[in-house]
mmCIF file of C-alpha atoms in Angstrom:
data_model
loop_
_atom_site.group_PDB
_atom_site.id
_atom_site.type_symbol
_atom_site.label_atom_id
_atom_site.label_comp_id
_atom_site.label_asym_id
_atom_site.label_seq_id
_atom_site.Cartn_x
_atom_site.Cartn_y
_atom_site.Cartn_z
ATOM 1 C CA MET B 1 -18.132 -9.172 -3.061
ATOM 2 C CA ASN B 2 -15.401 -6.307 -3.030
ATOM 3 C CA THR B 3 -16.826 -4.205 -5.374
ATOM 4 C CA ASP B 4 -14.116 -1.861 -5.798
ATOM 5 C CA GLY B 5 -12.875 -4.101 -8.650
ATOM 6 C CA MET B 6 -14.430 -7.524 -9.663
ATOM 7 C CA ASP B 7 -14.079 -10.146 -12.313
ATOM 8 C CA ARG B 8 -15.591 -13.594 -12.449
ATOM 9 C CA SER B 9 -13.789 -17.062 -11.528
ATOM 10 C CA ARG B 10 -15.036 -20.139 -11.668
ATOM 11 C CA SER B 11 -14.250 -23.112 -8.782
ATOM 12 C CA THR B 12 -15.787 -26.726 -8.974
ATOM 13 C CA GLU B 13 -16.153 -28.914 -5.840
ATOM 14 C CA SER B 14 -16.720 -32.864 -6.374
ATOM 15 C CA PHE B 15 -19.129 -35.167 -3.798
ATOM 16 C CA PRO B 16 -19.285 -38.333 -4.455
ATOM 17 C CA GLY B 17 -23.220 -39.001 -6.612
ATOM 18 C CA SER B 18 -23.532 -35.040 -7.592
ATOM 19 C CA TYR B 19 -21.562 -32.355 -9.127
ATOM 20 C CA ALA B 20 -21.476 -28.442 -8.169
ATOM 21 C CA SER B 21 -20.039 -25.361 -9.222
ATOM 22 C CA LYS B 22 -19.623 -22.309 -8.163
ATOM 23 C CA HIS B 23 -19.363 -18.847 -9.679
ATOM 24 C CA SER B 24 -17.759 -16.055 -7.470
ATOM 25 C CA ILE B 25 -16.825 -12.231 -7.434
ATOM 26 C CA ASP B 26 -13.194 -11.058 -7.100
ATOM 27 C CA ASN B 27 -11.872 -7.482 -6.386
ATOM 28 C CA ASN B 28 -8.858 -8.821 -8.570
ATOM 29 C CA ASP B 29 -9.350 -6.643 -11.805
ATOM 30 C CA ASN B 30 -7.222 -3.577 -12.032
ATOM 31 C CA SER B 31 -8.101 -2.500 -15.193
ATOM 32 C CA MET B 32 -11.685 -2.313 -14.569
ATOM 33 C CA ALA B 33 -10.846 -0.731 -11.128
ATOM 34 C CA ALA B 34 -8.992 1.985 -12.870
ATOM 35 C CA SER B 35 -11.341 3.068 -15.492
ATOM 36 C CA SER B 36 -13.790 3.207 -12.352
ATOM 37 C CA SER B 37 -12.021 4.968 -9.710
ATOM 38 C CA ASN B 38 -14.423 6.842 -8.175
ATOM 39 C CA LEU B 39 -16.860 3.602 -7.650
ATOM 40 C CA ALA B 40 -16.639 1.224 -4.917
ATOM 41 C CA GLY B 41 -18.395 -1.743 -3.492
ATOM 42 C CA VAL B 42 -19.108 -2.401 0.429
ATOM 43 C CA GLY B 43 -16.263 -4.767 1.240
ATOM 44 C CA ILE B 44 -17.779 -8.271 1.021
ATOM 45 C CA PHE B 45 -16.738 -11.293 -1.364
ATOM 46 C CA PHE B 46 -20.277 -13.128 -3.255
ATOM 47 C CA GLN B 47 -20.302 -16.417 -4.188
ATOM 48 C CA GLN B 48 -23.151 -17.890 -6.457
ATOM 49 C CA ASP B 49 -23.877 -21.302 -5.972
ATOM 50 C CA SER B 50 -24.783 -22.659 -9.399
ATOM 51 C CA ASP B 51 -27.234 -25.334 -8.002
ATOM 52 C CA SER B 52 -29.466 -23.026 -6.019
ATOM 53 C CA ASN B 53 -28.244 -19.695 -7.567
ATOM 54 C CA GLU B 54 -27.975 -18.288 -3.962
ATOM 55 C CA VAL B 55 -25.469 -15.680 -3.662
ATOM 56 C CA PHE B 56 -24.046 -16.133 -0.135
ATOM 57 C CA VAL B 57 -21.074 -14.048 1.986
ATOM 58 C CA LYS B 58 -17.842 -15.570 0.696
ATOM 59 C CA THR B 59 -14.992 -13.217 2.061
ATOM 60 C CA ILE B 60 -15.464 -9.870 4.536
ATOM 61 C CA VAL B 61 -12.676 -7.730 3.641
ATOM 62 C CA LYS B 62 -11.220 -6.437 7.017
ATOM 63 C CA GLY B 63 -11.474 -2.651 7.766
ATOM 64 C CA GLY B 64 -14.365 -2.354 4.352
ATOM 65 C CA SER B 65 -18.185 -0.919 5.440
ATOM 66 C CA ALA B 66 -19.225 -4.612 5.998
ATOM 67 C CA ASP B 67 -16.805 -5.773 8.143
ATOM 68 C CA ARG B 68 -16.991 -1.915 10.357
ATOM 69 C CA SER B 69 -20.610 -2.827 10.812
ATOM 70 C CA GLY B 70 -20.305 -6.049 12.596
ATOM 71 C CA VAL B 71 -23.686 -7.263 11.750
ATOM 72 C CA ILE B 72 -22.664 -9.624 8.246
ATOM 73 C CA ARG B 73 -21.643 -13.142 8.828
ATOM 74 C CA MET B 74 -19.385 -15.159 6.284
ATOM 75 C CA GLY B 75 -22.219 -17.622 4.680
ATOM 76 C CA ASP B 76 -25.418 -15.107 4.950
ATOM 77 C CA VAL B 77 -27.243 -15.497 1.500
ATOM 78 C CA VAL B 78 -28.074 -11.887 -0.088
ATOM 79 C CA VAL B 79 -31.828 -11.863 -1.254
ATOM 80 C CA ARG B 80 -32.125 -8.046 -1.654
ATOM 81 C CA VAL B 81 -30.378 -4.331 -2.883
ATOM 82 C CA ASP B 82 -32.207 -1.562 -1.728
ATOM 83 C CA HIS B 83 -36.130 -2.441 -2.775
ATOM 84 C CA ASP B 84 -34.851 -4.597 -5.474
ATOM 85 C CA ASN B 85 -35.218 -8.002 -4.702
ATOM 86 C CA VAL B 86 -32.029 -10.002 -6.111
ATOM 87 C CA GLU B 87 -32.746 -13.635 -5.446
ATOM 88 C CA GLY B 88 -31.895 -15.930 -8.026
ATOM 89 C CA GLN B 89 -30.196 -12.923 -10.147
ATOM 90 C CA PRO B 90 -26.692 -13.114 -11.503
ATOM 91 C CA LEU B 91 -24.016 -11.811 -9.935
ATOM 92 C CA ALA B 92 -23.729 -9.263 -12.904
ATOM 93 C CA ILE B 93 -27.217 -8.086 -11.773
ATOM 94 C CA LEU B 94 -26.131 -8.163 -7.947
ATOM 95 C CA ARG B 95 -22.770 -5.724 -8.733
ATOM 96 C CA THR B 96 -24.390 -2.905 -10.769
ATOM 97 C CA GLY B 97 -26.375 -2.229 -7.969
ATOM 98 C CA ILE B 98 -24.219 -2.188 -5.266
ATOM 99 C CA LEU B 99 -21.035 -0.677 -7.160
ATOM 100 C CA GLY B 100 -21.916 3.276 -6.592
ATOM 101 C CA THR B 101 -19.673 6.131 -5.844
ATOM 102 C CA GLN B 102 -17.417 6.241 -2.159
ATOM 103 C CA GLY B 103 -19.241 8.232 0.812
ATOM 104 C CA THR B 104 -23.063 6.856 -0.502
ATOM 105 C CA TYR B 105 -25.316 4.581 0.966
ATOM 106 C CA VAL B 106 -26.816 1.071 0.529
ATOM 107 C CA THR B 107 -28.772 -1.513 1.951
ATOM 108 C CA LEU B 108 -28.409 -4.948 1.421
ATOM 109 C CA GLY B 109 -30.945 -7.740 2.890
ATOM 110 C CA PHE B 110 -29.930 -10.901 4.060
ATOM 111 C CA ARG B 111 -31.035 -14.019 4.724
ATOM 112 C CA ARG B 112 -29.092 -15.870 7.564
ATOM 113 C CA ARG B 113 -29.520 -19.972 8.668
ATOM 114 C CA GLU B 114 -28.605 -20.798 12.156
ATOM 115 C CA GLY B 115 -30.151 -24.974 12.617
ATOM 116 C CA ALA B 116 -33.928 -25.351 11.691
ATOM 117 C CA ASP B 117 -34.011 -20.976 12.479
ATOM 118 C CA ILE B 118 -34.206 -18.563 9.492
ATOM 119 C CA THR B 119 -32.936 -14.872 9.925
ATOM 120 C CA TYR B 120 -34.065 -12.199 7.625
ATOM 121 C CA TYR B 121 -32.306 -8.609 8.668
ATOM 122 C CA ASP B 122 -31.402 -5.359 6.292
ATOM 123 C CA VAL B 123 -27.761 -3.659 6.906
ATOM 124 C CA PRO B 124 -27.024 -0.026 5.826
ATOM 125 C CA LEU B 125 -23.749 0.200 4.259
ATOM 126 C CA MET B 126 -21.488 2.921 3.010
ATOM 127 C CA ARG B 127 -19.613 2.666 -0.287
ATOM 128 C CA GLY B 128 -15.713 3.142 0.179
ATOM 129 C CA SER B 129 -12.638 1.182 0.290
ATOM 130 C CA PRO B 130 -10.715 0.453 3.283
ATOM 131 C CA GLU B 131 -8.285 3.458 2.693
ATOM 132 C CA TYR B 132 -11.128 5.167 2.328
ATOM 133 C CA PHE B 133 -12.802 5.069 5.724
ATOM 134 C CA GLU B 134 -9.001 5.224 7.306
ATOM 135 C CA SER B 135 -9.171 8.644 5.824
ATOM 136 C CA LEU B 136 -12.771 9.178 7.439
ATOM 137 C CA LYS B 137 -11.209 8.395 11.006
ATOM 138 C CA ALA B 138 -8.766 11.692 11.419
ATOM 139 C CA THR B 139 -12.152 13.736 10.366
ATOM 140 C CA GLN B 140 -15.437 12.400 11.754
ATOM 141 C CA PRO B 141 -14.347 9.950 14.929
ATOM 142 C CA LEU B 142 -17.754 10.327 16.637
ATOM 143 C CA GLN B 143 -19.700 10.535 13.031
ATOM 144 C CA ASP B 144 -18.418 7.134 12.672
ATOM 145 C CA GLU B 145 -19.587 5.970 15.997
ATOM 146 C CA ILE B 146 -23.029 7.334 15.618
ATOM 147 C CA ASP B 147 -23.412 5.736 12.770
ATOM 148 C CA ARG B 148 -22.475 2.466 14.174
ATOM 149 C CA LEU B 149 -24.446 2.733 16.720
ATOM 150 C CA LYS B 150 -27.508 3.672 14.323
ATOM 151 C CA ARG B 151 -26.877 0.551 12.066
ATOM 152 C CA GLN B 152 -27.252 -1.438 15.595
ATOM 153 C CA ASN B 153 -30.236 0.016 16.041
ATOM 154 C CA SER B 154 -31.068 -0.917 12.590
ATOM 155 C CA HIS B 155 -30.654 -4.144 13.385
ATOM 156 C CA LEU B 156 -31.981 -4.864 16.380
ATOM 157 C CA GLU B 157 -35.577 -2.870 15.113
ATOM 158 C CA THR B 158 -35.301 -5.780 11.939
ATOM 159 C CA GLN B 159 -35.046 -8.104 15.397
ATOM 160 C CA LYS B 160 -37.726 -6.889 16.649
ATOM 161 C CA ALA B 161 -39.798 -6.984 13.565
ATOM 162 C CA HIS B 162 -38.888 -10.585 13.358
ATOM 163 C CA ASP B 163 -40.490 -11.528 16.694
ATOM 164 C CA ALA B 164 -43.470 -9.643 16.106
ATOM 165 C CA ALA B 165 -43.506 -11.817 13.143
ATOM 166 C CA GLU B 166 -42.696 -15.009 14.905
ATOM 167 C CA LEU B 167 -45.133 -14.151 17.657
ATOM 168 C CA LEU B 168 -47.940 -13.839 15.061
ATOM 169 C CA ARG B 169 -47.031 -17.161 13.772
ATOM 170 C CA TYR B 170 -47.173 -18.913 16.995
ATOM 171 C CA ARG B 171 -50.425 -17.053 17.666
ATOM 172 C CA GLN B 172 -52.081 -18.282 14.969
ATOM 173 C CA HIS B 173 -50.809 -22.095 15.594
ATOM 174 C CA MET B 174 -52.584 -21.212 18.652
ATOM 175 C CA ASP B 175 -55.571 -20.436 17.617
ATOM 176 C CA GLN B 176 -55.470 -23.236 15.306
ATOM 177 C CA GLN B 177 -54.936 -25.748 18.159
ATOM 178 C CA ARG B 178 -57.571 -24.209 19.997
ATOM 179 C CA LYS B 179 -60.155 -24.507 17.345
ATOM 180 C CA ASP B 180 -58.931 -28.013 16.688
ATOM 181 C CA PHE B 181 -59.297 -28.820 20.811
ATOM 182 C CA ASP B 182 -62.956 -27.261 20.532
ATOM 183 C CA GLN B 183 -64.198 -29.553 17.519
ATOM 184 C CA LYS B 184 -62.486 -32.353 19.690
ATOM 185 C CA TYR B 185 -64.682 -31.739 22.567
ATOM 186 C CA LEU B 186 -67.729 -30.549 20.604
ATOM 187 C CA ASP B 187 -67.401 -34.017 19.109
ATOM 188 C CA MET B 188 -66.715 -35.754 22.537
ATOM 189 C CA ASN B 189 -69.913 -34.247 24.049
ATOM 190 C CA ASP B 190 -72.054 -35.756 20.498
ATOM 191 C CA LEU B 191 -70.253 -39.105 21.704
ATOM 192 C CA MET B 192 -71.190 -38.843 25.433
ATOM 193 C CA ALA B 193 -74.707 -37.800 23.707
ATOM 194 C CA ARG B 194 -74.721 -40.614 21.683
ATOM 195 C CA LYS B 195 -73.076 -43.008 24.548
ATOM 196 C CA ASP B 196 -75.750 -41.533 26.898
ATOM 197 C CA GLU B 197 -78.463 -42.494 24.805
ATOM 198 C CA GLU B 198 -76.976 -45.918 24.282
ATOM 199 C CA ILE B 199 -76.903 -46.400 28.105
ATOM 200 C CA ALA B 200 -80.463 -45.039 28.477
ATOM 201 C CA ARG B 201 -81.239 -47.969 26.269
ATOM 202 C CA LEU B 202 -78.529 -50.440 28.012
ATOM 203 C CA LYS B 203 -80.531 -49.907 31.365
ATOM 204 C CA GLN B 204 -83.797 -50.901 29.448
ATOM 205 C CA GLU B 205 -82.428 -54.051 29.144
ATOM 206 C CA LEU B 206 -80.694 -54.389 32.484
ATOM 207 C CA ASN B 207 -83.733 -55.262 33.754
ATOM 208 C CA SER B 208 -83.205 -58.637 31.754
ATOM 209 C CA THR B 209 -79.603 -58.853 32.699
ATOM 210 C CA GLY B 210 -76.832 -57.972 35.411
ATOM 211 C CA ASP B 211 -74.227 -58.409 33.299
ATOM 212 C CA SER B 212 -74.811 -55.699 30.721
ATOM 213 C CA ARG B 213 -75.277 -53.342 33.202
ATOM 214 C CA ARG B 214 -71.982 -53.694 34.505
ATOM 215 C CA GLU B 215 -70.584 -53.294 31.203
ATOM 216 C CA ALA B 216 -72.300 -49.923 30.186
ATOM 217 C CA THR B 217 -71.182 -48.854 33.453
ATOM 218 C CA ALA B 218 -67.711 -49.659 32.524
ATOM 219 C CA ILE B 219 -67.976 -47.972 29.217
ATOM 220 C CA ARG B 220 -69.471 -44.907 31.255
ATOM 221 C CA ASN B 221 -66.478 -44.350 33.529
ATOM 222 C CA ASP B 222 -64.021 -44.947 30.748
ATOM 223 C CA LEU B 223 -66.088 -42.045 28.876
ATOM 224 C CA LEU B 224 -65.582 -40.173 32.155
ATOM 225 C CA LYS B 225 -61.988 -41.020 32.336
ATOM 226 C CA LEU B 226 -61.237 -39.971 28.738
ATOM 227 C CA LYS B 227 -63.322 -36.409 29.435
ATOM 228 C CA GLU B 228 -61.025 -35.701 32.560
ATOM 229 C CA SER B 229 -58.231 -36.538 30.326
ATOM 230 C CA TYR B 230 -59.098 -34.003 27.507
ATOM 231 C CA LYS B 231 -59.919 -31.460 30.434
ATOM 232 C CA ASP B 232 -56.205 -31.491 31.691
ATOM 233 C CA ASP B 233 -54.550 -31.705 28.484
ATOM 234 C CA ALA B 234 -56.626 -28.071 27.894
ATOM 235 C CA ARG B 235 -55.482 -27.315 31.388
ATOM 236 C CA LYS B 236 -51.616 -28.069 30.142
ATOM 237 C CA ALA B 237 -51.852 -26.158 27.247
ATOM 238 C CA GLU B 238 -53.102 -22.920 28.579
ATOM 239 C CA GLU B 239 -50.579 -23.229 31.333
ATOM 240 C CA LYS B 240 -47.928 -23.518 28.404
ATOM 241 C CA GLU B 241 -49.596 -20.803 26.712
ATOM 242 C CA ASN B 242 -49.174 -18.615 29.483
ATOM 243 C CA LEU B 243 -45.815 -19.085 29.940
ATOM 244 C CA ARG B 244 -45.116 -18.196 26.122
ATOM 245 C CA MET B 245 -46.766 -14.799 26.452
ATOM 246 C CA GLN B 246 -44.512 -13.925 29.881
ATOM 247 C CA TYR B 247 -41.664 -15.254 28.103
ATOM 248 C CA ILE B 248 -42.716 -12.950 25.162
ATOM 249 C CA GLU B 249 -43.200 -9.822 27.517
ATOM 250 C CA ASP B 250 -40.296 -10.138 29.214
ATOM 251 C CA LEU B 251 -37.950 -10.087 26.056
ATOM 252 C CA LYS B 252 -40.047 -6.531 24.315
ATOM 253 C CA LYS B 253 -39.100 -5.324 27.777
ATOM 254 C CA LYS B 254 -35.652 -5.927 27.518
ATOM 255 C CA MET B 255 -35.672 -4.880 23.743
ATOM 256 C CA GLU B 256 -37.028 -1.688 24.841
ATOM 257 C CA GLU B 257 -34.550 -0.851 27.263
ATOM 258 C CA GLU B 258 -31.667 -1.559 24.977
ATOM 259 C CA ARG B 259 -33.199 0.577 22.204
ATOM 260 C CA GLN B 260 -33.574 3.748 25.071
ATOM 261 C CA ARG B 261 -29.917 2.848 25.995
ATOM 262 C CA MET B 262 -28.982 3.114 22.104
ATOM 263 C CA GLU B 263 -30.376 6.027 21.774
ATOM 264 C CA SER B 264 -29.334 7.902 24.882
ATOM 265 C CA GLN B 265 -25.792 6.677 23.828
ATOM 266 C CA ILE B 266 -26.750 8.093 20.507
ATOM 267 C CA ARG B 267 -27.944 11.903 21.957
ATOM 268 C CA LYS B 268 -24.822 11.863 24.184
ATOM 269 C CA LEU B 269 -22.206 11.439 21.451
ATOM 270 C CA GLU B 270 -24.216 14.167 18.983
ATOM 271 C CA GLN B 271 -23.753 16.316 21.815
ATOM 272 C CA ASP B 272 -20.541 15.779 22.402
ATOM 273 C CA LEU B 273 -19.741 16.505 18.414
ATOM 274 C CA ARG B 274 -21.125 19.705 18.389
ATOM 275 C CA ASN B 275 -19.359 20.731 21.866
ATOM 276 C CA GLU B 276 -15.987 19.622 20.435
ATOM 277 C CA ARG B 277 -16.734 21.769 17.204
ATOM 278 C CA ARG B 278 -18.210 24.670 19.137
ATOM 279 C CA MET B 279 -14.345 24.557 20.997
ATOM 280 C CA ARG B 280 -12.406 24.209 17.438
ATOM 281 C CA GLU B 281 -14.273 27.208 16.195
ATOM 282 C CA ASP B 282 -13.608 29.286 19.130
ATOM 283 C CA ALA B 283 -9.961 28.235 18.790
ATOM 284 C CA GLU B 284 -9.952 28.643 15.085
ATOM 285 C CA LEU B 285 -11.507 32.102 15.846
ATOM 286 C CA ARG B 286 -8.930 32.793 18.655
ATOM 287 C CA GLU B 287 -5.861 32.012 16.018
ATOM 288 C CA ASN B 288 -7.222 33.947 13.349
ATOM 289 C CA ARG B 289 -7.018 37.210 16.025
ATOM 290 C CA LEU B 290 -3.454 36.013 16.629
ATOM 291 C CA VAL B 291 -2.162 35.912 13.355
ATOM 292 C CA GLU B 292 -4.039 39.255 12.639
ATOM 293 C CA ASP B 293 -2.096 40.363 15.066
ATOM 294 C CA MET B 294 1.609 38.898 14.442
ATOM 295 C CA ARG B 295 0.899 40.526 10.884
ATOM 296 C CA ARG B 296 0.573 44.030 12.013
ATOM 297 C CA LYS B 297 3.491 43.649 13.952
ATOM 298 C CA MET B 298 5.493 42.586 11.189
ATOM 299 C CA GLU B 299 4.607 45.555 9.073
ATOM 300 C CA ASP B 300 5.415 47.446 12.078
ATOM 301 C CA ASP B 301 8.649 46.074 12.434
ATOM 302 C CA LYS B 302 9.620 46.710 8.472
ATOM 303 C CA SER B 303 8.276 49.926 9.091
ATOM 304 C CA ARG B 304 10.943 50.685 11.799
ATOM 305 C CA LYS B 305 13.650 50.919 9.432
ATOM 306 C CA LEU B 306 12.289 54.573 8.740
ATOM 307 C CA LYS B 307 11.192 55.232 12.063
ATOM 308 C CA GLU B 308 12.717 53.667 15.015
ATOM 309 C CA GLN B 309 12.063 55.343 17.706
ATOM 310 C CA GLU B 310 7.937 54.921 16.817
ATOM 311 C CA ALA B 311 8.469 51.540 15.375
ATOM 312 C CA ARG B 312 9.790 50.354 18.815
ATOM 313 C CA SER B 313 7.245 51.994 20.812
ATOM 314 C CA LYS B 314 4.524 50.295 18.291
ATOM 315 C CA PHE B 315 5.976 47.172 18.680
ATOM 316 C CA ASP B 316 6.442 46.992 22.514
ATOM 317 C CA ASN B 317 2.631 47.598 22.334
ATOM 318 C CA GLU B 318 1.180 44.953 20.182
ATOM 319 C CA ARG B 319 4.114 42.624 22.034
ATOM 320 C CA LYS B 320 2.319 43.088 25.049
ATOM 321 C CA ARG B 321 -0.754 42.965 23.575
ATOM 322 C CA VAL B 322 0.884 38.847 22.317
ATOM 323 C CA GLN B 323 1.875 38.395 25.910
ATOM 324 C CA GLU B 324 -1.783 38.838 26.899
ATOM 325 C CA ALA B 325 -2.698 36.924 24.529
ATOM 326 C CA LEU B 326 -0.284 34.126 25.778
ATOM 327 C CA LYS B 327 -1.697 34.222 28.845
ATOM 328 C CA LEU B 328 -5.399 33.202 27.873
ATOM 329 C CA ASN B 329 -4.207 30.713 25.615
ATOM 330 C CA GLU B 330 -1.686 27.885 27.206
ATOM 331 C CA THR B 331 -2.037 26.241 23.614
ATOM 332 C CA ILE B 332 -0.820 29.008 21.583
ATOM 333 C CA ALA B 333 1.920 29.857 24.008
ATOM 334 C CA GLN B 334 3.106 26.307 23.167
ATOM 335 C CA LYS B 335 3.446 26.706 19.296
ATOM 336 C CA LEU B 336 5.066 30.254 19.620
ATOM 337 C CA LYS B 337 8.262 28.720 22.301
ATOM 338 C CA GLU B 338 8.521 25.814 19.474
ATOM 339 C CA VAL B 339 9.204 28.391 16.267
ATOM 340 C CA GLU B 340 10.986 30.673 18.543
ATOM 341 C CA PRO B 341 14.800 29.416 17.180
ATOM 342 C CA SER B 342 13.687 29.760 13.861
ATOM 343 C CA MET B 343 12.290 33.477 14.663
ATOM 344 C CA THR B 344 15.832 34.314 16.426
ATOM 345 C CA GLN B 345 17.672 32.765 13.355
ATOM 346 C CA LEU B 346 15.854 35.136 11.060
ATOM 347 C CA HIS B 347 16.269 37.881 13.325
ATOM 348 C CA MET B 348 19.934 37.513 13.191
ATOM 349 C CA GLN B 349 20.238 37.005 9.604
ATOM 350 C CA LEU B 350 18.127 40.538 9.098
ATOM 351 C CA TYR B 351 20.188 42.596 12.196
ATOM 352 C CA VAL B 352 23.597 41.392 12.272
ATOM 353 C CA PRO B 353 25.657 43.981 13.975
ATOM 354 C CA GLU B 354 28.488 45.721 11.719
ATOM 355 C CA LYS B 355 32.012 44.388 11.951
ATOM 356 C CA GLY B 356 33.713 45.824 15.363
ATOM 357 C CA THR B 357 30.896 46.838 16.937
ATOM 358 C CA SER B 358 29.288 45.431 19.616
ATOM 359 C CA PRO B 359 25.423 45.432 20.173
ATOM 360 C CA SER B 360 23.871 47.998 22.627
ATOM 361 C CA PRO B 361 21.868 47.300 25.600
ATOM 362 C CA SER B 362 19.087 48.617 23.788
ATOM 363 C CA ASN B 363 20.034 47.303 20.442
ATOM 364 C CA LYS B 364 19.692 43.788 22.862
ATOM 365 C CA ILE B 365 16.521 44.649 24.088
ATOM 366 C CA SER B 366 15.218 45.333 20.772
ATOM 367 C CA THR B 367 16.666 42.174 19.268
ATOM 368 C CA GLN B 368 14.657 40.096 22.085
ATOM 369 C CA SER B 369 11.509 42.478 21.031
ATOM 370 C CA ASN B 370 11.935 41.498 17.816
ATOM 371 C CA LEU B 371 11.997 37.632 17.754
ATOM 372 C CA ILE B 372 8.196 37.069 17.795
ATOM 373 C CA PRO B 373 7.284 39.670 14.421
ATOM 374 C CA ALA B 374 10.386 38.139 12.768
ATOM 375 C CA THR B 375 8.857 34.789 12.120
ATOM 376 C CA SER B 376 8.652 33.838 8.304
ATOM 377 C CA LYS B 377 5.393 33.012 6.412
ATOM 378 C CA ASP B 378 5.900 29.419 6.351
ATOM 379 C CA ASP B 379 6.649 29.597 10.231
ATOM 380 C CA GLU B 380 2.932 31.115 10.668
ATOM 381 C CA GLU B 381 1.599 28.381 8.178
ATOM 382 C CA SER B 382 3.120 26.138 10.118
ATOM 383 C CA PHE B 383 2.048 27.161 13.311
ATOM 384 C CA PHE B 384 -1.893 27.515 12.270
ATOM 385 C CA MET B 385 -1.364 24.041 10.493
ATOM 386 C CA GLY B 386 -0.537 22.331 13.628
#
């Protein structure tokens, strides 16, 4: 189900001796999408089998939330939306639970069948269209990576819980086998006791016949062999149990190491994010200070018309301060170089010498020194937006 916009369509497939109809949900209903432009899904097309009423993943939208998680596969059956069981529910119920405001989260539970194995897992997904996630990439690349790692970690935790349940089931099975073996062993002991009683009775009859004695001996030997065979089976079962326990312990150790590695990566990414934010705040603070200095320079330049000598002295001082700021911040210096041609042109428009006169050296110096404050408001905005 791509719940950014949905409609219901029906497709029918015929097989020899059977009939199957499937209902699907697509995202082609433009009128519905227009009426709920702020609603979005998780980038999945779902389809429902009318025979079993199972709702499974038909298509995964590229760039959507499900595609970004990297966990969900086509053919997986949805069984839960947040804490609500949706098995056998109509598609309208599923749509109501999944659709929501862009940027909010919904947790979907799936069932995956691989051969004879069945796996259950949960995936937290952010609602939003592919375009919405593309817009987030420019501002939150590290946060997206952290969310992806957290989802992978959640998937590993779910897998761990499944392995623990499988281990419990196997232990219960082994306990039942052990009980059955103990019961067989007790039955064997009872049988041996009865056979011993029979042998004792036969020994009393052996005085009259040697054939009966040999037959009883053969029966007793057979029973002893059968008892040894049961002991061998018990020893083999115990060895298999030990190997199984060793394998489970190794699997737990590997999962714990993987979890610790994932947590370490998440902590490192979070630290990098904090450092980047701190550096960005420092850069903005320096830029704000420079803007304030440039604004004061422009005001001084305007007042220079009335007080030429005083303004020139103040401007020289301000220019020295700007040059000191440029030396401290190479990035800001590069930006000033980029806007210098536009400032020169503006200055020439503001200070065009009268016809028939040539600018004096002092005027040339003044012209060069006035390049910086001659920027327009648009130039300042484009500089800080960069």
